[in-house]
Short mmCIF file of N, CA and C in Angstrom, two decimals:
data_model
loop_
_atom_site.label_atom_id
_atom_site.label_comp_id
_atom_site.label_asym_id
_atom_site.label_seq_id
_atom_site.Cartn_x
_atom_site.Cartn_y
_atom_site.Cartn_z
N UNK A 1 7.54 -11.31 34.65
CA UNK A 1 6.25 -10.97 35.26
C UNK A 1 6.19 -9.47 35.55
N UNK A 2 6.70 -9.10 36.75
CA UNK A 2 6.74 -7.69 37.12
C UNK A 2 8.15 -7.36 37.59
N UNK A 3 8.69 -6.26 37.12
CA UNK A 3 10.03 -5.85 37.52
C UNK A 3 10.02 -4.42 38.00
N UNK A 4 10.89 -4.14 38.97
CA UNK A 4 11.14 -2.78 39.42
C UNK A 4 12.61 -2.48 39.15
N UNK A 5 12.87 -1.36 38.52
CA UNK A 5 14.25 -0.98 38.22
C UNK A 5 14.52 0.40 38.79
N UNK A 6 15.48 0.45 39.73
CA UNK A 6 15.84 1.73 40.34
C UNK A 6 16.97 2.38 39.55
N UNK A 7 17.05 3.68 39.66
CA UNK A 7 18.15 4.44 39.07
C UNK A 7 18.34 5.73 39.86
N UNK A 8 19.47 6.37 39.64
CA UNK A 8 19.71 7.66 40.24
C UNK A 8 20.66 7.65 41.43
N UNK A 9 21.07 6.47 41.86
CA UNK A 9 22.03 6.42 42.96
C UNK A 9 23.40 6.89 42.51
N UNK A 10 24.27 7.09 43.48
CA UNK A 10 25.61 7.53 43.17
C UNK A 10 26.27 8.18 44.37
N UNK A 11 27.32 8.93 44.09
CA UNK A 11 28.07 9.62 45.13
C UNK A 11 27.57 11.04 45.27
N UNK A 12 27.30 11.45 46.49
CA UNK A 12 26.83 12.80 46.77
C UNK A 12 27.55 13.31 48.00
N UNK A 13 27.84 14.59 48.01
CA UNK A 13 28.44 15.20 49.18
C UNK A 13 27.40 15.43 50.25
N UNK A 14 27.82 15.38 51.49
CA UNK A 14 26.93 15.71 52.58
C UNK A 14 26.37 17.11 52.37
N UNK A 15 25.07 17.23 52.55
CA UNK A 15 24.40 18.49 52.29
C UNK A 15 23.86 18.62 50.88
N UNK A 16 24.22 17.69 50.05
CA UNK A 16 23.78 17.73 48.66
C UNK A 16 22.46 17.03 48.45
N UNK A 17 22.10 16.88 47.17
CA UNK A 17 20.81 16.30 46.79
C UNK A 17 20.99 15.19 45.78
N UNK A 18 20.02 14.31 45.79
CA UNK A 18 20.01 13.19 44.85
C UNK A 18 18.55 12.83 44.60
N UNK A 19 18.25 12.38 43.39
CA UNK A 19 16.89 11.98 43.07
C UNK A 19 16.91 10.55 42.55
N UNK A 20 16.21 9.70 43.26
CA UNK A 20 16.10 8.30 42.86
C UNK A 20 14.79 8.07 42.11
N UNK A 21 14.84 7.15 41.18
CA UNK A 21 13.65 6.76 40.43
C UNK A 21 13.51 5.24 40.47
N UNK A 22 12.28 4.79 40.38
CA UNK A 22 12.01 3.36 40.33
C UNK A 22 10.83 3.13 39.40
N UNK A 23 11.09 2.44 38.31
CA UNK A 23 10.06 2.20 37.31
C UNK A 23 9.62 0.74 37.34
N UNK A 24 8.32 0.55 37.37
CA UNK A 24 7.75 -0.79 37.35
C UNK A 24 7.31 -1.14 35.93
N UNK A 25 7.52 -2.38 35.56
CA UNK A 25 7.10 -2.83 34.23
C UNK A 25 6.65 -4.28 34.30
N UNK A 26 5.91 -4.68 33.29
CA UNK A 26 5.45 -6.05 33.23
C UNK A 26 3.95 -6.12 33.16
N UNK A 27 3.42 -7.25 33.65
CA UNK A 27 1.98 -7.50 33.53
C UNK A 27 1.23 -6.82 34.68
N UNK A 28 1.22 -5.50 34.64
CA UNK A 28 0.66 -4.71 35.73
C UNK A 28 -0.75 -4.26 35.38
N UNK A 29 -1.65 -4.50 36.32
CA UNK A 29 -2.99 -3.94 36.20
C UNK A 29 -3.07 -2.63 36.97
N UNK A 30 -2.57 -2.67 38.19
CA UNK A 30 -2.52 -1.44 38.99
C UNK A 30 -1.48 -1.62 40.09
N UNK A 31 -1.08 -0.50 40.67
CA UNK A 31 -0.12 -0.51 41.77
C UNK A 31 -0.71 0.24 42.94
N UNK A 32 -0.73 -0.37 44.09
CA UNK A 32 -1.20 0.29 45.30
C UNK A 32 -0.05 1.08 45.91
N UNK A 33 0.35 0.74 47.11
CA UNK A 33 1.44 1.48 47.75
C UNK A 33 2.77 1.23 47.04
N UNK A 34 3.58 2.27 47.01
CA UNK A 34 4.97 2.15 46.56
C UNK A 34 5.85 2.75 47.64
N UNK A 35 7.04 2.23 47.77
CA UNK A 35 7.88 2.72 48.86
C UNK A 35 9.36 2.57 48.60
N UNK A 36 10.10 3.24 49.46
CA UNK A 36 11.56 3.15 49.44
C UNK A 36 12.06 2.64 50.78
N UNK A 37 13.07 1.78 50.70
CA UNK A 37 13.71 1.22 51.88
C UNK A 37 15.22 1.34 51.65
N UNK A 38 15.97 1.30 52.72
CA UNK A 38 17.41 1.37 52.56
C UNK A 38 18.11 0.43 53.53
N UNK A 39 19.31 0.02 53.13
CA UNK A 39 20.11 -0.85 53.98
C UNK A 39 21.53 -0.35 54.00
N UNK A 40 21.98 0.06 55.16
CA UNK A 40 23.36 0.49 55.33
C UNK A 40 24.23 -0.75 55.60
N UNK A 41 25.52 -0.65 55.34
CA UNK A 41 26.41 -1.79 55.59
C UNK A 41 26.33 -2.26 57.04
N UNK A 42 26.14 -3.54 57.23
CA UNK A 42 26.09 -4.10 58.56
C UNK A 42 24.79 -3.87 59.30
N UNK A 43 23.80 -3.28 58.63
CA UNK A 43 22.53 -3.00 59.28
C UNK A 43 21.39 -3.67 58.53
N UNK A 44 20.27 -3.76 59.21
CA UNK A 44 19.09 -4.32 58.58
C UNK A 44 18.43 -3.28 57.69
N UNK A 45 17.68 -3.77 56.72
CA UNK A 45 16.94 -2.86 55.85
C UNK A 45 15.90 -2.12 56.68
N UNK A 46 15.75 -0.83 56.39
CA UNK A 46 14.79 -0.02 57.13
C UNK A 46 13.88 0.74 56.17
N UNK A 47 12.72 1.01 56.65
CA UNK A 47 11.72 1.79 55.93
C UNK A 47 12.18 3.23 55.79
N UNK A 48 11.97 3.82 54.65
CA UNK A 48 12.29 5.23 54.43
C UNK A 48 11.01 6.03 54.17
N UNK A 49 10.23 5.62 53.17
CA UNK A 49 9.03 6.37 52.82
C UNK A 49 8.10 5.50 51.99
N UNK A 50 6.82 5.79 52.10
CA UNK A 50 5.84 5.14 51.25
C UNK A 50 4.85 6.17 50.72
N UNK A 51 4.20 5.81 49.64
CA UNK A 51 3.18 6.67 49.04
C UNK A 51 2.08 5.79 48.51
N UNK A 52 0.83 6.16 48.82
CA UNK A 52 -0.30 5.40 48.33
C UNK A 52 -0.64 5.83 46.90
N UNK A 53 -1.53 5.08 46.31
CA UNK A 53 -1.97 5.43 44.96
C UNK A 53 -2.60 6.82 44.94
N UNK A 54 -3.23 7.18 46.03
CA UNK A 54 -3.81 8.51 46.15
C UNK A 54 -2.83 9.55 46.64
N UNK A 55 -1.55 9.18 46.72
CA UNK A 55 -0.46 10.09 47.05
C UNK A 55 -0.44 10.53 48.51
N UNK A 56 -0.93 9.70 49.38
CA UNK A 56 -0.73 9.92 50.81
C UNK A 56 0.64 9.37 51.16
N UNK A 57 1.44 10.18 51.85
CA UNK A 57 2.83 9.82 52.10
C UNK A 57 3.09 9.55 53.58
N UNK A 58 4.15 8.79 53.81
CA UNK A 58 4.58 8.49 55.16
C UNK A 58 6.10 8.38 55.14
N UNK A 59 6.76 8.91 56.17
CA UNK A 59 8.22 8.94 56.21
C UNK A 59 8.75 8.46 57.55
N UNK A 60 9.94 7.91 57.53
CA UNK A 60 10.64 7.67 58.78
C UNK A 60 11.05 9.02 59.33
N UNK A 61 11.07 9.14 60.64
CA UNK A 61 11.32 10.45 61.25
C UNK A 61 12.65 11.06 60.79
N UNK A 62 13.64 10.25 60.58
CA UNK A 62 14.98 10.77 60.28
C UNK A 62 15.08 11.48 58.93
N UNK A 63 14.10 11.29 58.05
CA UNK A 63 14.17 11.94 56.73
C UNK A 63 13.08 12.99 56.54
N UNK A 64 12.20 13.13 57.50
CA UNK A 64 11.12 14.11 57.37
C UNK A 64 11.69 15.52 57.19
N UNK A 65 11.15 16.24 56.23
CA UNK A 65 11.62 17.58 55.95
C UNK A 65 12.81 17.62 54.99
N UNK A 66 13.40 16.45 54.71
CA UNK A 66 14.54 16.41 53.79
C UNK A 66 14.25 15.58 52.54
N UNK A 67 13.52 14.51 52.68
CA UNK A 67 13.21 13.63 51.55
C UNK A 67 11.75 13.83 51.14
N UNK A 68 11.50 13.68 49.86
CA UNK A 68 10.13 13.74 49.35
C UNK A 68 9.90 12.58 48.41
N UNK A 69 8.86 11.80 48.70
CA UNK A 69 8.48 10.70 47.82
C UNK A 69 7.33 11.16 46.94
N UNK A 70 7.37 10.77 45.69
CA UNK A 70 6.30 11.13 44.76
C UNK A 70 6.16 9.99 43.75
N UNK A 71 5.09 10.05 42.97
CA UNK A 71 4.89 8.99 41.98
C UNK A 71 4.18 9.53 40.77
N UNK A 72 4.41 8.83 39.67
CA UNK A 72 3.71 9.10 38.42
C UNK A 72 2.92 7.83 38.11
N UNK A 73 1.64 7.85 38.39
CA UNK A 73 0.84 6.64 38.22
C UNK A 73 0.75 6.21 36.75
N UNK A 74 0.76 7.17 35.85
CA UNK A 74 0.67 6.84 34.43
C UNK A 74 1.91 6.07 33.95
N UNK A 75 3.03 6.33 34.61
CA UNK A 75 4.29 5.68 34.21
C UNK A 75 4.73 4.61 35.21
N UNK A 76 3.89 4.32 36.18
CA UNK A 76 4.22 3.30 37.19
C UNK A 76 5.60 3.54 37.80
N UNK A 77 5.84 4.78 38.13
CA UNK A 77 7.17 5.17 38.62
C UNK A 77 7.05 5.90 39.94
N UNK A 78 7.97 5.61 40.84
CA UNK A 78 8.05 6.31 42.11
C UNK A 78 9.42 6.97 42.21
N UNK A 79 9.43 8.13 42.86
CA UNK A 79 10.65 8.92 42.98
C UNK A 79 10.96 9.18 44.45
N UNK A 80 12.23 9.42 44.72
CA UNK A 80 12.62 9.86 46.06
C UNK A 80 13.60 11.01 45.88
N UNK A 81 13.14 12.21 46.21
CA UNK A 81 14.01 13.38 46.19
C UNK A 81 14.68 13.48 47.56
N UNK A 82 15.99 13.41 47.55
CA UNK A 82 16.77 13.43 48.78
C UNK A 82 17.54 14.74 48.85
N UNK A 83 17.21 15.57 49.82
CA UNK A 83 17.88 16.85 50.01
C UNK A 83 18.62 16.86 51.34
N UNK A 84 19.64 17.72 51.41
CA UNK A 84 20.42 17.86 52.64
C UNK A 84 20.84 16.48 53.18
N UNK A 85 21.43 15.72 52.30
CA UNK A 85 21.83 14.34 52.61
C UNK A 85 22.92 14.33 53.68
N UNK A 86 22.88 13.36 54.57
CA UNK A 86 23.90 13.18 55.59
C UNK A 86 24.57 11.82 55.41
N UNK A 87 25.72 11.61 56.02
CA UNK A 87 26.39 10.29 55.91
C UNK A 87 25.50 9.15 56.38
N UNK A 88 24.59 9.43 57.31
CA UNK A 88 23.69 8.39 57.80
C UNK A 88 22.67 7.96 56.75
N UNK A 89 22.56 8.68 55.67
CA UNK A 89 21.63 8.32 54.59
C UNK A 89 22.26 7.34 53.59
N UNK A 90 23.50 7.06 53.74
CA UNK A 90 24.17 6.17 52.79
C UNK A 90 23.65 4.74 52.90
N UNK A 91 23.63 4.06 51.77
CA UNK A 91 23.19 2.67 51.76
C UNK A 91 22.62 2.28 50.42
N UNK A 92 22.13 1.05 50.36
CA UNK A 92 21.45 0.59 49.16
C UNK A 92 19.96 0.88 49.31
N UNK A 93 19.45 1.66 48.38
CA UNK A 93 18.04 2.03 48.39
C UNK A 93 17.27 1.12 47.43
N UNK A 94 16.24 0.50 47.97
CA UNK A 94 15.42 -0.40 47.17
C UNK A 94 13.98 0.09 47.18
N UNK A 95 13.32 -0.09 46.06
CA UNK A 95 11.91 0.27 46.03
C UNK A 95 11.06 -0.98 46.11
N UNK A 96 9.87 -0.77 46.56
CA UNK A 96 8.91 -1.85 46.74
C UNK A 96 7.57 -1.38 46.22
N UNK A 97 6.84 -2.29 45.62
CA UNK A 97 5.51 -1.94 45.11
C UNK A 97 4.53 -3.06 45.39
N UNK A 98 3.33 -2.67 45.77
CA UNK A 98 2.22 -3.60 45.98
C UNK A 98 1.44 -3.64 44.66
N UNK A 99 1.67 -4.70 43.90
CA UNK A 99 1.22 -4.75 42.51
C UNK A 99 0.05 -5.71 42.35
N UNK A 100 -0.92 -5.29 41.55
CA UNK A 100 -1.98 -6.19 41.10
C UNK A 100 -1.70 -6.48 39.63
N UNK A 101 -1.53 -7.74 39.29
CA UNK A 101 -1.21 -8.08 37.90
C UNK A 101 -2.47 -8.12 37.05
N UNK A 102 -2.26 -8.27 35.76
CA UNK A 102 -3.41 -8.34 34.85
C UNK A 102 -4.21 -9.62 35.08
N UNK A 103 -3.63 -10.57 35.78
CA UNK A 103 -4.36 -11.78 36.16
C UNK A 103 -5.04 -11.61 37.51
N UNK A 104 -4.96 -10.40 38.04
CA UNK A 104 -5.56 -10.05 39.32
C UNK A 104 -4.93 -10.80 40.48
N UNK A 105 -3.65 -11.11 40.31
CA UNK A 105 -2.87 -11.61 41.44
C UNK A 105 -2.19 -10.42 42.09
N UNK A 106 -2.13 -10.43 43.39
CA UNK A 106 -1.52 -9.33 44.13
C UNK A 106 -0.19 -9.78 44.70
N UNK A 107 0.83 -9.00 44.47
CA UNK A 107 2.15 -9.40 44.97
C UNK A 107 3.00 -8.19 45.33
N UNK A 108 3.86 -8.38 46.30
CA UNK A 108 4.85 -7.38 46.65
C UNK A 108 6.11 -7.62 45.83
N UNK A 109 6.59 -6.59 45.20
CA UNK A 109 7.75 -6.71 44.31
C UNK A 109 8.85 -5.78 44.78
N UNK A 110 10.08 -6.27 44.73
CA UNK A 110 11.23 -5.47 45.13
C UNK A 110 12.13 -5.22 43.92
N UNK A 111 12.76 -4.06 43.92
CA UNK A 111 13.79 -3.78 42.94
C UNK A 111 15.13 -4.30 43.42
N UNK A 112 16.13 -4.17 42.57
CA UNK A 112 17.44 -4.74 42.90
C UNK A 112 18.27 -3.80 43.77
N UNK A 113 17.86 -2.55 43.84
CA UNK A 113 18.56 -1.59 44.69
C UNK A 113 19.52 -0.71 43.92
N UNK A 114 19.71 0.48 44.46
CA UNK A 114 20.68 1.42 43.90
C UNK A 114 21.49 2.00 45.06
N UNK A 115 22.79 2.10 44.87
CA UNK A 115 23.68 2.49 45.96
C UNK A 115 23.81 4.00 46.06
N UNK A 116 23.64 4.48 47.27
CA UNK A 116 23.86 5.90 47.57
C UNK A 116 25.05 6.00 48.51
N UNK A 117 26.06 6.73 48.07
CA UNK A 117 27.26 6.94 48.88
C UNK A 117 27.36 8.41 49.22
N UNK A 118 27.60 8.72 50.47
CA UNK A 118 27.66 10.10 50.92
C UNK A 118 29.06 10.41 51.43
N UNK A 119 29.67 11.42 50.87
CA UNK A 119 31.00 11.83 51.31
C UNK A 119 30.85 13.01 52.28
N UNK A 120 31.63 12.96 53.32
CA UNK A 120 31.53 14.03 54.33
C UNK A 120 32.62 15.08 54.14
#
């Protein structure tokens, strides 16, 4: 039906940068909000950033000024540029999309996640 595939995770040193990507594919008519969430070991998943189709963005306070969310609507892809990464940013990053299918069904879709490890 609809799939989200994240990429770009890996090991990064504290203070370094990483760029995550999430591509949506399948029976997509349009995508409304897209977002990134993360889950650290032993913690609940938390909101990181969202972006509307019109590119209005929202961030959790802890990443403001360091992370930038963007999207390419033509490619159904959302990005997360992570700068000045700290150990507290480590975790599994998952993307989410509010998708309208070609059958005009609306559904929230999650990717499988990509692991970000931060070395201090």
